[in-house]
């Protein structure tokens, strides 16, 4: 392990030869929130992450650009991989400075800041020095400059909980980057133990596994598109028309990949036998074991939308096989997605629409947990790409063109690019 460090998210990072795809905001935020300023010589614990957050706020208060605000948030990010050395010592370690500069440049490049101008660097340094002055005054009763620097706002130098600082750091990052990027699109696919979520922008991606839909929306509310592979809008009588049948007609040879959606009453039943009987009575046909197997997740989504009506018809349904076919000029991909050839074909197709596809797959292959659900990740990426095309083309298509609304006010539709 002499040439790499293992990060909080279990990524191997080589500080001497950094690869920008290995740099992740979660690792930076977590590490810096546990790392103290001034080598711990403070009245109380005050983290590098708190310092970075204050730098961001100072830059924002001064009216600096969002690029500078983001750079201020990330200006000490290299410390999360190589720690820091006090200034009197650092000046005698020229090789350390070379390593630090290379790593910090890699981090800036990772987050779209590789072309910072001399003026922008000057603004970042002014903000950093300002916070240093007032931190030492507040935390050490010490003054380091003859002239008291200008500050545009008051800052919080109190001792804070690690987890709250970490969450705020990530929240700020998400807020800035969502404004900077043309669009932010989410694809969600069910997996064992929860949901696989793929977030993509023009310049970056993020993958995570979440236990429930509430946690997903807590993090990604406000995105331009959120598409999920799960039935949304449930029939309650045989006259309620779902898009399942129409979607099957677009997938000759792959129609069986789209299961019949159970009625709402069956979804809330207590057992398979009960759900099967209820569905037969209301819809005129029984319920397959495959359909019943996802009833728990269908119920979770249905309850979420009923309890959070502001998200009705904003969280959208689609089906990966339908999306892949539409991306492939209407031709379904017949290879099984769980085989090597099936995965390869789908990745090759997605690469035509999203340039970060290869980097994402490499990232997944490095993560033991994610690599076990590669097919779910690829499906979620397909949904995210579908959403991005829809956003950029000012609207997705849907099946049917004029969907019915269910008894809860939720449209029964599937979207595609």
PDB file of C-alpha atoms in Angstrom, residues 178 183-186 199 217 219-226 314 391:
ATOM      1  CA  UNK A 178     -26.325  22.222 -10.473  1.00  0.00           C
ATOM      2  CA  UNK A 183     -28.655  20.035 -16.539  1.00  0.00           C
ATOM      3  CA  UNK A 184     -28.594  17.412 -13.825  1.00  0.00           C
ATOM      4  CA  UNK A 185     -30.425  14.168 -14.535  1.00  0.00           C
ATOM      5  CA  UNK A 186     -31.085  11.144 -12.342  1.00  0.00           C
ATOM      6  CA  UNK A 199     -26.649  11.238 -11.428  1.00  0.00           C
ATOM      7  CA  UNK A 217     -35.119  12.940  -2.831  1.00  0.00           C
ATOM      8  CA  UNK A 219     -30.239  14.575  -1.798  1.00  0.00           C
ATOM      9  CA  UNK A 220     -31.416  15.102  -5.365  1.00  0.00           C
ATOM     10  CA  UNK A 221     -34.534  17.236  -5.092  1.00  0.00           C
ATOM     11  CA  UNK A 222     -34.314  20.014  -7.665  1.00  0.00           C
ATOM     12  CA  UNK A 223     -32.727  17.993 -10.468  1.00  0.00           C
ATOM     13  CA  UNK A 224     -33.913  18.636 -14.008  1.00  0.00           C
ATOM     14  CA  UNK A 225     -35.058  15.057 -14.585  1.00  0.00           C
ATOM     15  CA  UNK A 226     -35.639  12.022 -12.352  1.00  0.00           C
ATOM     16  CA  UNK A 314     -42.235  14.986 -11.697  1.00  0.00           C
ATOM     17  CA  UNK A 391     -34.233  18.103 -21.104  1.00  0.00           C
TER      18      UNK A 391
END
